[in-house]
mmCIF file of C-alpha atoms and ligand atoms in Angstrom:
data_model
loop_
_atom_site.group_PDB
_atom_site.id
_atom_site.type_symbol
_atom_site.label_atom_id
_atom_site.label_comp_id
_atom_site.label_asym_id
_atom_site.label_seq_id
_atom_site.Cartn_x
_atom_site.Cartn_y
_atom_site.Cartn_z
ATOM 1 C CA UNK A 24 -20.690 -16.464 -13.364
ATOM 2 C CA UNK A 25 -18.591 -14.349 -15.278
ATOM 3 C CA UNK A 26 -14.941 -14.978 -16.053
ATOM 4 C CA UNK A 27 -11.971 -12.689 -16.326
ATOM 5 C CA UNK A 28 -11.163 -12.203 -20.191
ATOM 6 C CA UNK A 29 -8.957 -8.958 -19.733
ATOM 7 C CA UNK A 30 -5.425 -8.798 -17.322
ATOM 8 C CA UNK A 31 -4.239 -5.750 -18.192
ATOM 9 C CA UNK A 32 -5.734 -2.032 -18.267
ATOM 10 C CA UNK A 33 -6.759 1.418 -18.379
ATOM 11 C CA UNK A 34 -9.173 3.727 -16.802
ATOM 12 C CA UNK A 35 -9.532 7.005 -16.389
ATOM 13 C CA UNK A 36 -12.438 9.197 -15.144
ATOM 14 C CA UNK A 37 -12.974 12.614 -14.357
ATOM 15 C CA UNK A 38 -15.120 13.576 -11.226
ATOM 16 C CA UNK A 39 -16.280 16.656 -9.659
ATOM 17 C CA UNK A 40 -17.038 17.651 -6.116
ATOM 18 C CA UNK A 41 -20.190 18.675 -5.022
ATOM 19 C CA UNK A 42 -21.964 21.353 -2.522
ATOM 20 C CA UNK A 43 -24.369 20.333 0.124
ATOM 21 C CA UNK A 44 -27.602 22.506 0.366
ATOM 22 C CA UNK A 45 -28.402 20.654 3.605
ATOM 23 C CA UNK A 46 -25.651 19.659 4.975
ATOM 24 C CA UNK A 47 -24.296 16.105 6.619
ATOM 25 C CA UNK A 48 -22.602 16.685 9.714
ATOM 26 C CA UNK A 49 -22.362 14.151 11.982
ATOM 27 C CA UNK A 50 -21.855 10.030 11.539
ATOM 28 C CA UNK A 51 -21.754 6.707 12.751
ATOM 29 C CA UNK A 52 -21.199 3.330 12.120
ATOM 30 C CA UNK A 53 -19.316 2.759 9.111
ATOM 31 C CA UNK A 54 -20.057 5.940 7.589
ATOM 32 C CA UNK A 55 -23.719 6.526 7.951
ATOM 33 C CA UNK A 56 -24.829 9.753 7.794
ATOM 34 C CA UNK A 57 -26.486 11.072 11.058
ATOM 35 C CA UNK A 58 -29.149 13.224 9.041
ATOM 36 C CA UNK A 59 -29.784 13.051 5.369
ATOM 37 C CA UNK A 60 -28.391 15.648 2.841
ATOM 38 C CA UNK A 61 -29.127 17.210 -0.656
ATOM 39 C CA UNK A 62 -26.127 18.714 -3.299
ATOM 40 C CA UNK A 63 -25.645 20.123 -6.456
ATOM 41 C CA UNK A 64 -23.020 18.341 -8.274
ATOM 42 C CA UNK A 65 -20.253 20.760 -9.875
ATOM 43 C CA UNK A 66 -18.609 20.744 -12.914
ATOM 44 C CA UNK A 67 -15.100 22.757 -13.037
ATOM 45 C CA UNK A 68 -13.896 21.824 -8.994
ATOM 46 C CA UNK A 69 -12.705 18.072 -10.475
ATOM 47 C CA UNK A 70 -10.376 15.713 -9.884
ATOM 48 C CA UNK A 71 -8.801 13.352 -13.061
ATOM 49 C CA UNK A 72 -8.169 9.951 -12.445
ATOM 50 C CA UNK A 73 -6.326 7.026 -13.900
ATOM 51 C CA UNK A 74 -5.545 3.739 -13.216
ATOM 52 C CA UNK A 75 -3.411 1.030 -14.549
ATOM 53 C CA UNK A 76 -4.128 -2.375 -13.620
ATOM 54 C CA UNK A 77 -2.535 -6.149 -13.504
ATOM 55 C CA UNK A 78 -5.100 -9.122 -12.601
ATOM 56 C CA UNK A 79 -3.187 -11.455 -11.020
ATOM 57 C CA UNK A 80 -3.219 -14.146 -8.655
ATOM 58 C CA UNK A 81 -4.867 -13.397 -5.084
ATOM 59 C CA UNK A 82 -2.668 -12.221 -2.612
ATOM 60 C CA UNK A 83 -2.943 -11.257 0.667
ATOM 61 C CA UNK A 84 -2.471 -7.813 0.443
ATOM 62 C CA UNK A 85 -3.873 -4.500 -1.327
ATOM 63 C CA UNK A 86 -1.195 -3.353 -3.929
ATOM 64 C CA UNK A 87 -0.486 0.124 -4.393
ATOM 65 C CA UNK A 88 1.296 3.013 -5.585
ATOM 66 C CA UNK A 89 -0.368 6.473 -6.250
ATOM 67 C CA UNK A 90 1.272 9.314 -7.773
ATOM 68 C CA UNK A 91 -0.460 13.055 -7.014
ATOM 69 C CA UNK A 92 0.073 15.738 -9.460
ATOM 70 C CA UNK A 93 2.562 13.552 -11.271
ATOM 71 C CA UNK A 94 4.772 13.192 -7.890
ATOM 72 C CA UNK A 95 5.076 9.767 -5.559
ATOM 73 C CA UNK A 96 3.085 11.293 -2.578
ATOM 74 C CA UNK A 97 3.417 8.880 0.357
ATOM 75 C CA UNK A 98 1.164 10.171 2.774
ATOM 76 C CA UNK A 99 -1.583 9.899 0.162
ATOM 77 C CA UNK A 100 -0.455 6.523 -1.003
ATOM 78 C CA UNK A 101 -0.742 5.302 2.847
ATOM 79 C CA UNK A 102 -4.486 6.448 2.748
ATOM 80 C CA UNK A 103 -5.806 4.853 -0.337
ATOM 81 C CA UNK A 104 -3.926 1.731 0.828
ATOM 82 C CA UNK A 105 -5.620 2.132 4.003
ATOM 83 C CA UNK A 106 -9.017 2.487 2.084
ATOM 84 C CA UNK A 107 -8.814 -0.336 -0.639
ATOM 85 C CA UNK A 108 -7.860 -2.471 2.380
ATOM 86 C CA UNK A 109 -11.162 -1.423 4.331
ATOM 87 C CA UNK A 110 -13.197 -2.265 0.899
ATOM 88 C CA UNK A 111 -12.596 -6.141 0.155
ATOM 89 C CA UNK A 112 -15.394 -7.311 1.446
ATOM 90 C CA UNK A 113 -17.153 -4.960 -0.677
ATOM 91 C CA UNK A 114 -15.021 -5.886 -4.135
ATOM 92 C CA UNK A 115 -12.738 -8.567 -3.383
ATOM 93 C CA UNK A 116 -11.492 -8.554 -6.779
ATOM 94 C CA UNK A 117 -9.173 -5.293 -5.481
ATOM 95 C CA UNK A 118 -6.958 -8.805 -3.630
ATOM 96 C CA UNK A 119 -6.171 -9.615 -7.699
ATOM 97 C CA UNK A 120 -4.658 -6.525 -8.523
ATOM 98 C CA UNK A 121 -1.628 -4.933 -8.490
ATOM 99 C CA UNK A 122 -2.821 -0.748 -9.269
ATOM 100 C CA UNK A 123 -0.722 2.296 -10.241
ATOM 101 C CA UNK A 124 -3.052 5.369 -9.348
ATOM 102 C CA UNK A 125 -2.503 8.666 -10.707
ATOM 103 C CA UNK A 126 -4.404 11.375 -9.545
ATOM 104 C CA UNK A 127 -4.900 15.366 -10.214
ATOM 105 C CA UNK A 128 -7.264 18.009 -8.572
ATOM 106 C CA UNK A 129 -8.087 21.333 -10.511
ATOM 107 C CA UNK A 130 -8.011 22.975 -7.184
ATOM 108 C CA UNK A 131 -5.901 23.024 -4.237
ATOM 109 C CA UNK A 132 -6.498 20.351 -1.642
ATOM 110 C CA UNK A 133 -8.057 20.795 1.930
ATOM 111 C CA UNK A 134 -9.011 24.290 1.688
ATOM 112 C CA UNK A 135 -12.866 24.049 1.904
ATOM 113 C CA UNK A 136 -13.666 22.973 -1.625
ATOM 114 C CA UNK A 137 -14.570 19.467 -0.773
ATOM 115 C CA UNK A 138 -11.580 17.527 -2.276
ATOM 116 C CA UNK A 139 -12.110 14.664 -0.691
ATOM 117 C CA UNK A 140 -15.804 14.283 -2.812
ATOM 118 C CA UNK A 141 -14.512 14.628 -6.362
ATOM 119 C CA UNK A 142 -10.943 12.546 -5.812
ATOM 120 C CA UNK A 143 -12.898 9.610 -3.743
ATOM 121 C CA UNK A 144 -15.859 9.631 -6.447
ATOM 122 C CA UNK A 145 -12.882 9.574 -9.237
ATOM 123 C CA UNK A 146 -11.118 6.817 -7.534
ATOM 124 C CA UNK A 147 -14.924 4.884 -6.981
ATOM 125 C CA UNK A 148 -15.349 5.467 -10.956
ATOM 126 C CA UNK A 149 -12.100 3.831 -11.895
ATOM 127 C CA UNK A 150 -12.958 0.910 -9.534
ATOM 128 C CA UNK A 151 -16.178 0.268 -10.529
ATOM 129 C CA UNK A 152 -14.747 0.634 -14.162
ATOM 130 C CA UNK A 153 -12.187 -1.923 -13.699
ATOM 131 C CA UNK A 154 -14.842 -4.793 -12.036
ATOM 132 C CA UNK A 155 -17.047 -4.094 -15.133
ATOM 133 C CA UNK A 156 -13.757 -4.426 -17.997
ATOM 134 C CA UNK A 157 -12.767 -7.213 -15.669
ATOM 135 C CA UNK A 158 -15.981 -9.547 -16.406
ATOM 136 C CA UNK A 159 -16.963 -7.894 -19.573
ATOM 137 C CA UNK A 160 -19.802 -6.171 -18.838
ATOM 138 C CA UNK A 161 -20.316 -2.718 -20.268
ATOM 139 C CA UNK A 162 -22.755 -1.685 -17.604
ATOM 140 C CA UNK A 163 -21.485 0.271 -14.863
ATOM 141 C CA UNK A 164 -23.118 -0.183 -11.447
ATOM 142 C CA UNK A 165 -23.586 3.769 -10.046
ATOM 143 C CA UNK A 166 -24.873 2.759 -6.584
ATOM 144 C CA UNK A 167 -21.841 0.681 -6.040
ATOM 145 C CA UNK A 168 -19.994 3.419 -6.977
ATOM 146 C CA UNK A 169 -21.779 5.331 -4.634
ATOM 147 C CA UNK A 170 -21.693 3.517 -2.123
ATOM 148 C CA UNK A 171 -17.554 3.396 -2.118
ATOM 149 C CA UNK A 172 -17.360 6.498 -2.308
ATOM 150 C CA UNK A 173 -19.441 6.615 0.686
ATOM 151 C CA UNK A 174 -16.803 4.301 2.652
ATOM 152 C CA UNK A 175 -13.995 7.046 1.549
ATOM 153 C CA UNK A 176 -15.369 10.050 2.504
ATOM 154 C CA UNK A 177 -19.302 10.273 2.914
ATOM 155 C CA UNK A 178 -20.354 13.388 1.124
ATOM 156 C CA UNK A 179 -18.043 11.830 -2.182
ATOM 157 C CA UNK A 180 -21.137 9.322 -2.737
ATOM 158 C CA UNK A 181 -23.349 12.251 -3.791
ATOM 159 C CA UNK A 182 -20.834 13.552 -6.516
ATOM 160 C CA UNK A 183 -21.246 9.919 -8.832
ATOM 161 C CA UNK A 184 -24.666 11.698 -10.075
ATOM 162 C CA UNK A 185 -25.468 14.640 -12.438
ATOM 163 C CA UNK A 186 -26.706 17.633 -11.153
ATOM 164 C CA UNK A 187 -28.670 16.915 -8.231
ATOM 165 C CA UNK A 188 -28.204 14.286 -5.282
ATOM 166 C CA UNK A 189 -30.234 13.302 -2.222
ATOM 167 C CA UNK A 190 -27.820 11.079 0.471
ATOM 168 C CA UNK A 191 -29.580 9.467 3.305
ATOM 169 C CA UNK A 192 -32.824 8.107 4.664
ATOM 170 C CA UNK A 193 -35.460 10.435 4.355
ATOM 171 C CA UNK A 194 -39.530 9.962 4.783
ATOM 172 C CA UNK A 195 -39.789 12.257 2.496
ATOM 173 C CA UNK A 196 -37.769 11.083 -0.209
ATOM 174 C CA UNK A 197 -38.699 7.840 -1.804
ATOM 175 C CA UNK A 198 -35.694 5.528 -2.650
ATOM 176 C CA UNK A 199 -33.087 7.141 0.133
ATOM 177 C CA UNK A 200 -31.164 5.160 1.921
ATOM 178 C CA UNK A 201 -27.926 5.750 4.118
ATOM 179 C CA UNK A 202 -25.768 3.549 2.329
ATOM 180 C CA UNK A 203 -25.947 5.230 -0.723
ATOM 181 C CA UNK A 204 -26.827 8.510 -2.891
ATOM 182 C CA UNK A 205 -29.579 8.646 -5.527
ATOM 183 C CA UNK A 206 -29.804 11.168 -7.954
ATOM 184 C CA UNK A 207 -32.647 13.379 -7.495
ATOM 185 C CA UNK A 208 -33.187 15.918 -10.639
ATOM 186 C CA UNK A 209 -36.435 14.736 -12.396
ATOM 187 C CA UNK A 210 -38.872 16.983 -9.774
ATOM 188 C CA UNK A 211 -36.543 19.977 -9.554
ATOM 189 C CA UNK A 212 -37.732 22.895 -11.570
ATOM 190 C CA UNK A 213 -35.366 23.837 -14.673
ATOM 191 C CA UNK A 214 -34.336 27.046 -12.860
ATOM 192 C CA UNK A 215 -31.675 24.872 -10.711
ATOM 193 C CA UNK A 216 -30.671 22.762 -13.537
ATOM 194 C CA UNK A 217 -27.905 25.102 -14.470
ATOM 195 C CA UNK A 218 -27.255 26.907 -11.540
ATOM 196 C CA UNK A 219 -23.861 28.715 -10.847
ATOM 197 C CA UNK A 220 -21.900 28.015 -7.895
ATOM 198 C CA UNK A 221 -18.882 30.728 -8.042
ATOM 199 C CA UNK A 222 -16.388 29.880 -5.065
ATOM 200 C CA UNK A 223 -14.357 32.544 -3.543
ATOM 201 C CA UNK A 224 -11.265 30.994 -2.348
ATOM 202 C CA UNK A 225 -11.067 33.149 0.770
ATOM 203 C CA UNK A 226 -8.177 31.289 2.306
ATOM 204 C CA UNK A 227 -6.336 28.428 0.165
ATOM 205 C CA UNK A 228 -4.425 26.963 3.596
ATOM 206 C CA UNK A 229 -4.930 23.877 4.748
ATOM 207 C CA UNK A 230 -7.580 23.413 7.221
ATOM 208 C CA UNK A 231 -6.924 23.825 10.994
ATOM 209 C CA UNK A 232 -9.752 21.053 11.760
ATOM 210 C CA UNK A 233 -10.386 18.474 9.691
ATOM 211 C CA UNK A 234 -14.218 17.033 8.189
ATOM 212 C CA UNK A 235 -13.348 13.757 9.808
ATOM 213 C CA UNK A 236 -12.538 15.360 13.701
ATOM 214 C CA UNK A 237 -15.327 17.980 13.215
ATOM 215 C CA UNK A 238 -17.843 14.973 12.351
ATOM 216 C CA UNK A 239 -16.819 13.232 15.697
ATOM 217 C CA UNK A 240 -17.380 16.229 17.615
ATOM 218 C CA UNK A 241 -20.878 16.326 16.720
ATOM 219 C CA UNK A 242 -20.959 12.979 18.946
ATOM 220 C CA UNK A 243 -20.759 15.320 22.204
ATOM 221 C CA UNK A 244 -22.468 18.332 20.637
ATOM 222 C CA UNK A 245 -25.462 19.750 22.690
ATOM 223 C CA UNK A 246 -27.719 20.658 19.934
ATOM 224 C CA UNK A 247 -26.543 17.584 17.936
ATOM 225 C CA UNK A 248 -30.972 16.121 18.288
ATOM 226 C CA UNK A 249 -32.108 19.016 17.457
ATOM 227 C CA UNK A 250 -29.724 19.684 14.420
ATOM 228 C CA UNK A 251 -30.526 16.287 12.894
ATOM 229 C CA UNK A 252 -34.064 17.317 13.705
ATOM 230 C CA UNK A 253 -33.720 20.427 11.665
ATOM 231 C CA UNK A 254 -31.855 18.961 8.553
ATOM 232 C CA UNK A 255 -34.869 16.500 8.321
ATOM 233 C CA UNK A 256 -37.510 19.359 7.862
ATOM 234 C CA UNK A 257 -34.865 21.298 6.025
ATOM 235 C CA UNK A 258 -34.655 18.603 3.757
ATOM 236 C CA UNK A 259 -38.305 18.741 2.934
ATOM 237 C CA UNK A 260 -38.625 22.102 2.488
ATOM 238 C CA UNK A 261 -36.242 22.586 0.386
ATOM 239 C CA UNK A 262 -37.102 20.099 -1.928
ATOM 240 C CA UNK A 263 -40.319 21.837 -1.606
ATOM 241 C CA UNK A 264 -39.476 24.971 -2.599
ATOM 242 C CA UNK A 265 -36.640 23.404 -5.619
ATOM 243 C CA UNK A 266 -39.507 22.025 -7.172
ATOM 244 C CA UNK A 267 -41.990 24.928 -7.064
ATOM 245 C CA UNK A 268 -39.072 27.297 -8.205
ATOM 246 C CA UNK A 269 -39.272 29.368 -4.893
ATOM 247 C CA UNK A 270 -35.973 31.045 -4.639
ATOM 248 C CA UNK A 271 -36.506 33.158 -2.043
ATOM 249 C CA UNK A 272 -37.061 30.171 0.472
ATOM 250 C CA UNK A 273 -34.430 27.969 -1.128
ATOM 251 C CA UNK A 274 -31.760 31.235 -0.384
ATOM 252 C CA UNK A 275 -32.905 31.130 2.919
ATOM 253 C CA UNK A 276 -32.931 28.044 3.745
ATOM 254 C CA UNK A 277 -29.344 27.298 2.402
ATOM 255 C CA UNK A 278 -27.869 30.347 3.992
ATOM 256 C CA UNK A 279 -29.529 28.977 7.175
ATOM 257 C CA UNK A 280 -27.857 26.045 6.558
ATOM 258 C CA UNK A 281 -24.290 27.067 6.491
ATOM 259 C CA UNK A 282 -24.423 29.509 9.593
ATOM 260 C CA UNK A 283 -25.880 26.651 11.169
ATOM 261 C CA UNK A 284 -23.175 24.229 9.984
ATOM 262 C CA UNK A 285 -20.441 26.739 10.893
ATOM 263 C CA UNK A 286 -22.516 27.406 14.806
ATOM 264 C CA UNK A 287 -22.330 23.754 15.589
ATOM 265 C CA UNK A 288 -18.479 23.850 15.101
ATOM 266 C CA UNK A 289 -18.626 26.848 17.680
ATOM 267 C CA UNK A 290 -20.735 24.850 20.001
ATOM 268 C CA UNK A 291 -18.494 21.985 20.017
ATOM 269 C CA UNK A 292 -16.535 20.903 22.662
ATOM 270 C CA UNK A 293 -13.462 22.002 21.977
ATOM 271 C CA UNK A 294 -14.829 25.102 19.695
ATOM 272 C CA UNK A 295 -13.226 25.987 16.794
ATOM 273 C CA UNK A 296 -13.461 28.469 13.850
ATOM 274 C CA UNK A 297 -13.046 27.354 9.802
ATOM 275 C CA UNK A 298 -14.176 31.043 9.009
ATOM 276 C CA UNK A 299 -11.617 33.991 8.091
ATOM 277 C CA UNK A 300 -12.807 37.733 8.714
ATOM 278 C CA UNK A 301 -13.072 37.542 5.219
ATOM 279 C CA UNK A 302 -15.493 35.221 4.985
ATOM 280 C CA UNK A 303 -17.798 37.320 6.955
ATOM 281 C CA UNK A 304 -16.688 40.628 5.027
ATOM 282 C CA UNK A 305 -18.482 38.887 1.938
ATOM 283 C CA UNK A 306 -20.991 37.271 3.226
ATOM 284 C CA UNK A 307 -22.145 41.083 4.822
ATOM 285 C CA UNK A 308 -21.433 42.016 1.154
ATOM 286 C CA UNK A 309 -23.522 39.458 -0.563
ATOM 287 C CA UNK A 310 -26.492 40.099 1.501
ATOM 288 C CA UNK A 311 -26.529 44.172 1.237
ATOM 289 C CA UNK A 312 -26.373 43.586 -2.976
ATOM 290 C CA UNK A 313 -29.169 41.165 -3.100
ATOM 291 C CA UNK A 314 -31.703 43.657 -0.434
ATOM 292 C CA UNK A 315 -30.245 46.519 -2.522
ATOM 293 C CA UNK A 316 -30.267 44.831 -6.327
ATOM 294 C CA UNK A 317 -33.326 42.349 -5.647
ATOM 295 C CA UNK A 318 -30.651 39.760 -7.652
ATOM 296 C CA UNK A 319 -31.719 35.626 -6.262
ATOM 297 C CA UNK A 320 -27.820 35.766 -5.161
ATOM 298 C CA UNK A 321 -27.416 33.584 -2.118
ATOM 299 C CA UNK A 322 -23.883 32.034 -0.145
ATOM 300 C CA UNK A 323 -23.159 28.550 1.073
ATOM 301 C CA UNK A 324 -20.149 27.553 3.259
ATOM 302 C CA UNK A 325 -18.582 24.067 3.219
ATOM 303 C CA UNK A 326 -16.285 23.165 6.202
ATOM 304 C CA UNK A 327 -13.465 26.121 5.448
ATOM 305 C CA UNK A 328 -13.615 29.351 5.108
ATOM 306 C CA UNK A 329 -14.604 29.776 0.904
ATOM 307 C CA UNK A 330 -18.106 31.071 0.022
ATOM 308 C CA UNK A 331 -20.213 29.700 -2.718
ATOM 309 C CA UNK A 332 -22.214 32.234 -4.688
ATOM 310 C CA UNK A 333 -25.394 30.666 -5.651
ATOM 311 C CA UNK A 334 -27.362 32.107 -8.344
ATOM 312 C CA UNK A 335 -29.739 31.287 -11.334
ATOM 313 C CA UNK A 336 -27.784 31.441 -14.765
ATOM 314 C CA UNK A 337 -30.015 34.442 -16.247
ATOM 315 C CA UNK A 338 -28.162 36.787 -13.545
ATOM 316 C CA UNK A 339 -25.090 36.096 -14.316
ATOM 317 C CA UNK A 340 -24.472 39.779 -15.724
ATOM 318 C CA UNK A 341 -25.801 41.329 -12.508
ATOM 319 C CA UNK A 342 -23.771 38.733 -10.090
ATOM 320 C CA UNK A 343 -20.436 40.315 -12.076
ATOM 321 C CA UNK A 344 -20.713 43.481 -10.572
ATOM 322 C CA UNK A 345 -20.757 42.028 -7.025
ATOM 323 C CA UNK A 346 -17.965 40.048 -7.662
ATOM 324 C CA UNK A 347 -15.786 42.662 -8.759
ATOM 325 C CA UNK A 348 -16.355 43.833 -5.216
ATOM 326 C CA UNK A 349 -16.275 39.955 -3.602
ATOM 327 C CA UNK A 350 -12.914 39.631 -4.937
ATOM 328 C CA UNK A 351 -11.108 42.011 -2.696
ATOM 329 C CA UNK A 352 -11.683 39.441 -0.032
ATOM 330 C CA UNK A 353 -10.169 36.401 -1.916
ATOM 331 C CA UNK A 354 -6.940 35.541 -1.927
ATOM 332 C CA UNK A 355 -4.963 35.800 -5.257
ATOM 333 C CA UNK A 356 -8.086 37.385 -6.698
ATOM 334 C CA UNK A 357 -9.096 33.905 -6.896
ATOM 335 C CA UNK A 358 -13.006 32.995 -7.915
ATOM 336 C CA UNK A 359 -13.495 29.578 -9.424
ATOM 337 C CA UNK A 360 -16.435 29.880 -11.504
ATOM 338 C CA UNK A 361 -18.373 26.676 -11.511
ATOM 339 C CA UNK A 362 -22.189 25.477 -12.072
ATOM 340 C CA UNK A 363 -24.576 22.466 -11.771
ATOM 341 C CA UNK A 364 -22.621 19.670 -13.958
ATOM 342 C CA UNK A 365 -23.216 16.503 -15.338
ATOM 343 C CA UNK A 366 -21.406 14.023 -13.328
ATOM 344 C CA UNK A 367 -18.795 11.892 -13.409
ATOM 345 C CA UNK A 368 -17.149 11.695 -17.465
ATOM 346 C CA UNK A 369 -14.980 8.774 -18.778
ATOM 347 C CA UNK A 370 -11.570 9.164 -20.346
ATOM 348 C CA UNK A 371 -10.818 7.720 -23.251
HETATM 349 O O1 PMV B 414 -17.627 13.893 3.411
HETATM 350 P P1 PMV B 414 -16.914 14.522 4.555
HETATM 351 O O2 PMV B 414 -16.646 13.540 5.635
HETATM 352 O O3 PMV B 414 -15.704 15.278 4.102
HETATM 353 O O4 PMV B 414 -17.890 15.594 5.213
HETATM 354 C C1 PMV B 414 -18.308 16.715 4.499
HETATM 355 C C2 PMV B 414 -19.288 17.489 5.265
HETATM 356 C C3 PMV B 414 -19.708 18.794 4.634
HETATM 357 O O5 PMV B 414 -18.993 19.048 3.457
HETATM 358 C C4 PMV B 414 -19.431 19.940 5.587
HETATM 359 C C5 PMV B 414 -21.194 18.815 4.326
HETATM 360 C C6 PMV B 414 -21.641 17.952 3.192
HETATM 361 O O6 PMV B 414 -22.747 17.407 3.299
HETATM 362 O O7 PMV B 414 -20.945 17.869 2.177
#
């Protein structure tokens, strides 16, 4: 067994959030995924951070305080708290310490961009960081991370891999599994190894339904069987068709995807709306300039109201000219231009 020879430290990692292709919607248990999902991992939608620690004695509770864009944020503080707690039996070592969390987000919180994925992968990073430092052992354990990232919020436990993740048992894919994320980029044809993902921050406001109640809902939805159904063969062909380089049936598959994501909160009971007239506006937009231009230029939506462009990096020049029209509908001009990225990255 390995003993503690550090009692004191640092860590700090950088992690970014990630967008589904085929969407998870829908859980149970303690946070399985009802259907399993696929995501590029961004680069520029992050969240920093750091963590000082103490080992000490064991005590009985978790020991806390988090600081959120260099301000005390209680509410926050109450969740992670919450969290660690729900962990120990998963790293009991989190009984030892006493933890000062510090966290930042280069983009604003609960609008859409899935903040919850690149601050609960961070926060996963810094853990797993801290076990490894704590019995001196300079490997770092991704699936664990994963897999608490998965117990904070389940789409986080795709973002702990570059580029390309696959979340959640699937015949097709060899290796899933439902309690964690494996990373999934040694098929995929080079076209999608740099893809861009633009966002268009339609609305920055905080979201009027959260992931967590929308999930639930899918407990009661009507075409919740067929949907998991769906994201099964979706799955497949996708994969299919990001390995043969076929980007006319991965655009329409993904587009499919996020109407369909966005109809099942419609057809829930009660039904609700994350998408803004603008949101539609561009989307309209996005598909007249791609019949028009013949540009590979396709949309995703998470849970909100922003649009993703999706595009291959060689038409970047010809996506600018639609996004000097896109950005009428965004507010504050506001376009964060991100891409396929390389995972989570250490601090020194
Ligand atoms: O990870 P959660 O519980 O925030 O759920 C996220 C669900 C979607 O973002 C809508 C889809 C996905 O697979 O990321």
């Amino acid at each position: 067994m390995n003993t503690i020879s550090k009692k004191e430290g640092r860590v700090s990692w950088k992690s970014p959030s990630n967008i589904a292709l085929v969407k998870y919607w829908g859980k149970y248990g303690r946070q399985y995924p009802q259907n399993p999902s696929i995501s590029f991992t961004l680069s520029e939608a992050h969240t920093i951070t750091q963590i000082d620690y103490l080992y000490r004695e064991k005590k009985d509770a978790v020991s806390v305080t988090f600081l959120f864009e260099g301000k005390e944020n209680l509410q926050f503080e109450e969740k992670i708290t919450k969290y660690l707690t729900s962990i120990i039996d998963v790293s009991p070592i989190i009984l030892n310490l006493d933890l000062r969390i510090e966290s930042m987000n280069s983009f604003p919180h609960s609008s859409g961009i899935a903040s919850s994925a690149s601050s609960m992968s961070a926060l996963a990073m810094c853990l797993i960081d801290i076990e490894s430092q704590l019995n001196n052992n300079s490997a770092l354990d991704l699936q664990k991370a994963s897999i608490l990232s998965r117990l904070a919020s389940g789409s986080a436990c795709r973002s702990v891999y570059e580029k390309i993740a696959v979340w959640g048992e699937s015949e097709f894919v060899e290796g899933s599994s439902n309690d964690y994320a494996i990373p999934y980029i040694d098929t995929i044809n080079p076209i999608f190894h740099n893809f861009h993902d633009d966002i268009l921050i339609i609305s920055a406001d905080e979201k009027s339904v959260s992931s967590r109640a929308g999930h639930a809902l899918m407990d009661n939805n009507p075409y919740a069987d067929s949907r998991f159904k769906q994201a099964n063969e979706h799955l497949e062909q996708l994969i299919k068709s990001m390995q043969s380089g076929d980007l006319e049936s991965f655009g329409s598959i993904v587009e499919k995807e996020a109407l369909t994501l966005h109809a099942l909160m419609m057809a829930s009971s009660p039904p609700y709306i994350l998408m803004e007239p603008n949101t539609l506006l561009a989307i309209n937009q996005i598909q007249r300039f791609r019949k028009e231009s013949k540009v590979p230029v396709y949309f995703t939506l998470d849970a909100g109201p922003n649009i993703h462009l999706l595009y291959p990096h060689k038409f970047v020049h010809e996506v600018g000219i639609l996004k000097e029209k896109l950005i009428d509908y965004c507010v504050d001009d506001r376009i964060i231009k991100d891409c396929v990225g390389n995972g989570p990255e250490k601090i020194e």
